[in-house]
C-alpha positions as a LaTeX table, in Angstrom:
\begin{tabular}{lrrr}
\hline
Residue & $x$ (\AA) & $y$ (\AA) & $z$ (\AA) \\
\hline
Met1 & 6.89 & 116.14 & 210.84 \\
Asn2 & 10.26 & 114.79 & 211.79 \\
Gly3 & 13.28 & 116.73 & 209.84 \\
Trp4 & 14.57 & 113.12 & 208.91 \\
Lys5 & 11.28 & 112.23 & 207.22 \\
Val6 & 11.29 & 115.49 & 205.38 \\
Ala7 & 14.94 & 115.15 & 204.20 \\
Phe8 & 14.32 & 111.62 & 203.23 \\
Leu9 & 11.06 & 112.57 & 201.16 \\
Leu10 & 13.14 & 115.34 & 199.59 \\
Leu11 & 15.77 & 113.01 & 198.57 \\
Ile12 & 13.31 & 110.47 & 197.13 \\
Ala13 & 11.73 & 113.32 & 195.06 \\
Ile14 & 15.22 & 114.46 & 193.68 \\
Ile15 & 16.01 & 110.79 & 192.64 \\
Ile16 & 12.67 & 110.27 & 190.87 \\
Thr17 & 13.04 & 113.75 & 189.13 \\
Thr18 & 16.51 & 112.88 & 188.05 \\
Val19 & 15.47 & 109.57 & 186.72 \\
Val20 & 12.33 & 111.07 & 184.74 \\
Val21 & 14.43 & 113.85 & 183.38 \\
Phe22 & 17.06 & 111.30 & 182.13 \\
Val23 & 14.33 & 109.13 & 180.62 \\
Ile24 & 12.80 & 111.97 & 178.82 \\
Trp25 & 16.46 & 113.01 & 177.57 \\
Ile26 & 17.11 & 109.73 & 176.38 \\
Thr27 & 13.97 & 109.01 & 174.58 \\
Ser28 & 13.32 & 112.53 & 173.03 \\
Pro29 & 13.52 & 112.66 & 169.39 \\
Ser30 & 16.78 & 113.99 & 168.03 \\
Glu31 & 16.95 & 116.65 & 165.23 \\
Lys32 & 17.16 & 115.58 & 161.75 \\
Thr33 & 20.90 & 115.67 & 160.91 \\
Ile34 & 21.72 & 116.90 & 157.39 \\
Ile35 & 24.54 & 115.52 & 155.33 \\
Pro36 & 26.60 & 118.29 & 153.70 \\
Glu37 & 27.26 & 117.89 & 150.02 \\
Pro38 & 30.55 & 116.22 & 149.63 \\
Gln39 & 33.49 & 118.41 & 148.82 \\
Ala40 & 34.19 & 118.41 & 144.97 \\
Ala41 & 37.60 & 116.79 & 144.10 \\
Ser42 & 39.97 & 118.83 & 141.95 \\
Glu43 & 41.86 & 117.47 & 139.00 \\
Gly44 & 44.62 & 115.24 & 139.96 \\
Asn45 & 46.36 & 111.82 & 139.88 \\
Val46 & 44.37 & 109.11 & 141.35 \\
Leu47 & 46.18 & 106.44 & 143.51 \\
Thr48 & 44.15 & 103.19 & 144.38 \\
Val49 & 45.28 & 101.57 & 147.64 \\
Lys50 & 44.20 & 98.05 & 148.89 \\
Thr51 & 44.58 & 97.82 & 152.76 \\
Thr52 & 43.55 & 95.35 & 155.49 \\
Lys53 & 41.06 & 95.74 & 158.39 \\
Lys54 & 43.85 & 96.17 & 160.92 \\
Asp55 & 45.58 & 99.06 & 158.96 \\
Phe56 & 42.24 & 100.82 & 158.12 \\
Glu57 & 41.58 & 100.74 & 162.10 \\
Gly58 & 44.94 & 102.09 & 163.06 \\
Ile59 & 44.46 & 104.83 & 160.30 \\
Ala60 & 40.87 & 105.89 & 161.21 \\
Asn61 & 41.76 & 105.87 & 164.98 \\
Ser62 & 44.70 & 108.28 & 164.22 \\
Tyr63 & 42.40 & 110.66 & 162.23 \\
Ile64 & 39.89 & 110.53 & 164.96 \\
Arg65 & 42.47 & 111.21 & 167.73 \\
Glu66 & 43.90 & 114.27 & 165.78 \\
Ala67 & 40.60 & 115.67 & 165.29 \\
Ile68 & 39.11 & 115.28 & 168.84 \\
Asn69 & 42.69 & 116.10 & 170.42 \\
Ile70 & 41.48 & 114.57 & 173.81 \\
Gln71 & 43.27 & 111.98 & 175.70 \\
Pro72 & 42.14 & 109.31 & 176.45 \\
Met73 & 39.88 & 109.29 & 173.17 \\
Pro74 & 36.28 & 109.09 & 174.01 \\
Val75 & 35.43 & 106.75 & 171.08 \\
Val76 & 37.45 & 104.00 & 169.57 \\
Leu77 & 36.95 & 102.48 & 166.13 \\
Ser78 & 37.60 & 98.62 & 165.78 \\
Val79 & 37.26 & 96.53 & 162.53 \\
Glu80 & 36.33 & 93.00 & 162.81 \\
Glu81 & 33.35 & 91.09 & 161.12 \\
Gln82 & 31.76 & 94.37 & 161.50 \\
Ile83 & 32.89 & 97.92 & 162.56 \\
Leu84 & 32.76 & 98.63 & 166.04 \\
Leu85 & 32.54 & 102.09 & 168.07 \\
Thr86 & 33.35 & 101.60 & 171.51 \\
Thr87 & 32.94 & 104.24 & 174.23 \\
Glu88 & 31.90 & 104.73 & 177.64 \\
Leu89 & 29.04 & 106.52 & 179.17 \\
Thr90 & 28.67 & 107.76 & 182.80 \\
Ile91 & 25.24 & 107.35 & 184.15 \\
Phe92 & 24.82 & 108.37 & 187.91 \\
Ser93 & 28.61 & 108.14 & 188.40 \\
Thr94 & 28.70 & 104.38 & 186.92 \\
Lys95 & 30.57 & 103.91 & 184.01 \\
Leu96 & 28.95 & 101.78 & 181.24 \\
Pro97 & 30.85 & 100.31 & 178.38 \\
Val98 & 29.10 & 101.01 & 175.09 \\
Ile99 & 29.88 & 98.95 & 171.94 \\
Met100 & 28.06 & 99.94 & 168.76 \\
Lys101 & 28.09 & 97.45 & 165.86 \\
Phe102 & 27.90 & 98.80 & 162.32 \\
Asp103 & 28.08 & 97.43 & 158.58 \\
Pro104 & 29.90 & 99.53 & 156.16 \\
Val105 & 28.16 & 100.96 & 152.91 \\
Val106 & 30.10 & 102.71 & 150.42 \\
Glu107 & 28.04 & 105.55 & 149.03 \\
Pro108 & 28.21 & 106.37 & 145.28 \\
Asp109 & 30.18 & 109.57 & 146.16 \\
Gly110 & 32.83 & 107.57 & 147.99 \\
Asn111 & 31.96 & 108.34 & 151.33 \\
Leu112 & 31.29 & 105.87 & 154.10 \\
Arg113 & 27.91 & 105.19 & 155.79 \\
Leu114 & 28.12 & 102.75 & 158.95 \\
Val115 & 24.64 & 101.29 & 159.45 \\
Gln116 & 23.84 & 100.22 & 162.90 \\
Thr117 & 23.06 & 96.68 & 163.43 \\
Gly118 & 23.45 & 96.12 & 166.93 \\
Val119 & 24.27 & 97.71 & 170.46 \\
Glu120 & 25.68 & 96.59 & 173.75 \\
Val121 & 25.35 & 98.91 & 176.89 \\
Gly122 & 26.68 & 97.18 & 179.80 \\
Pro123 & 23.94 & 94.80 & 180.95 \\
Leu124 & 21.16 & 97.18 & 179.53 \\
Glu125 & 18.91 & 96.79 & 176.56 \\
Ile126 & 18.59 & 100.04 & 174.86 \\
Asp127 & 17.13 & 100.78 & 171.50 \\
Pro128 & 20.05 & 101.58 & 169.16 \\
Lys129 & 18.39 & 105.01 & 168.18 \\
Tyr130 & 18.66 & 106.18 & 171.80 \\
Val131 & 22.20 & 105.09 & 172.11 \\
Leu132 & 23.26 & 107.03 & 168.87 \\
Asn133 & 21.17 & 110.06 & 170.42 \\
Leu134 & 23.23 & 109.87 & 173.48 \\
Leu135 & 26.56 & 109.34 & 171.49 \\
Lys136 & 25.66 & 112.49 & 169.52 \\
Asp137 & 24.88 & 114.61 & 172.46 \\
Ser138 & 27.50 & 113.36 & 174.95 \\
Val139 & 30.69 & 112.52 & 172.81 \\
Glu140 & 32.41 & 115.31 & 170.88 \\
Leu141 & 33.18 & 113.72 & 167.39 \\
Pro142 & 35.08 & 115.05 & 164.36 \\
Lys143 & 32.89 & 117.15 & 161.97 \\
Trp144 & 33.44 & 114.48 & 159.37 \\
Met145 & 31.73 & 111.83 & 161.75 \\
Ile146 & 28.01 & 112.65 & 161.28 \\
Val147 & 25.70 & 110.74 & 163.74 \\
Arg148 & 22.28 & 110.18 & 162.48 \\
Pro149 & 20.06 & 108.77 & 165.28 \\
Glu150 & 16.74 & 108.63 & 163.09 \\
Glu151 & 18.52 & 106.86 & 160.33 \\
Glu152 & 20.35 & 104.59 & 162.92 \\
Asp153 & 23.75 & 105.26 & 161.09 \\
Val154 & 26.89 & 107.12 & 161.35 \\
Tyr155 & 28.04 & 108.96 & 158.08 \\
Ile156 & 31.76 & 109.26 & 157.42 \\
Asp157 & 32.41 & 112.34 & 155.07 \\
Leu158 & 35.83 & 111.03 & 153.67 \\
Ser159 & 35.83 & 114.33 & 151.41 \\
Arg160 & 36.06 & 116.52 & 154.68 \\
Ile161 & 38.85 & 114.74 & 156.47 \\
Pro162 & 41.64 & 117.37 & 156.57 \\
Met163 & 44.63 & 115.91 & 154.90 \\
Lys164 & 48.02 & 117.26 & 153.98 \\
Ser165 & 48.70 & 118.81 & 150.51 \\
Asn166 & 44.84 & 118.74 & 149.78 \\
Val167 & 44.71 & 115.05 & 149.14 \\
Lys168 & 41.23 & 113.55 & 148.99 \\
Val169 & 40.07 & 110.05 & 149.78 \\
Lys170 & 37.27 & 108.02 & 148.57 \\
Ala171 & 36.03 & 104.59 & 149.70 \\
Lys172 & 35.56 & 102.24 & 146.51 \\
Glu173 & 35.23 & 98.81 & 148.43 \\
Phe174 & 34.56 & 97.71 & 151.96 \\
Asn175 & 34.70 & 93.84 & 152.07 \\
Leu176 & 35.35 & 92.95 & 155.59 \\
Glu177 & 34.70 & 89.24 & 155.04 \\
Lys178 & 37.59 & 88.95 & 152.67 \\
Asp179 & 39.63 & 91.58 & 154.67 \\
Glu180 & 39.69 & 93.90 & 151.51 \\
Ile181 & 39.31 & 97.68 & 151.74 \\
Thr182 & 40.04 & 99.64 & 148.68 \\
Leu183 & 40.49 & 103.24 & 148.91 \\
Glu184 & 41.23 & 105.96 & 146.21 \\
Ile185 & 43.42 & 108.78 & 146.82 \\
Leu186 & 43.16 & 111.85 & 144.65 \\
Val187 & 46.43 & 113.62 & 144.59 \\
Pro188 & 45.94 & 117.29 & 143.12 \\
Thr189 & 48.29 & 118.12 & 140.34 \\
Asn190 & 48.86 & 121.89 & 141.14 \\
\hline
\end{tabular}
């Protein structure tokens, strides 16, 4: 057999193996992600802050940038009619833009759950669960951003965001249609 034919068949086998491994990796079920108990708030004074989508977007991206400490930032949060997480995935040396769409849900403990409503991965149609799995495995997010592919959401543990003077934040209201976001800030009295 000709050496070129052997090399060609070997190359085809490597490409097929790579595609199969990638498909198995992307479709494999992820481990169940457990949300830690919210940190108990100490005694203090409560300050209620009303903000806009644009201001919240800026604050959130500042905290993500500080926690990740990587330039350029691998994930960007945008607030429009929905909350958008934008990132890029590199597949076979091709960069694909990824836009994940979420509806915010304020949890009773004051944390925020982003329920995925849609996803855009370049021209590809991929199940949102798989994209969240890729995000969880390939992008280093802050510890207070918990990606849960099985639940198709991202849990934002506001009680674990490191803030100066032990200040704690809770979400009270997230009404994106009216551009009203209400946060409660607990300032300790010690």
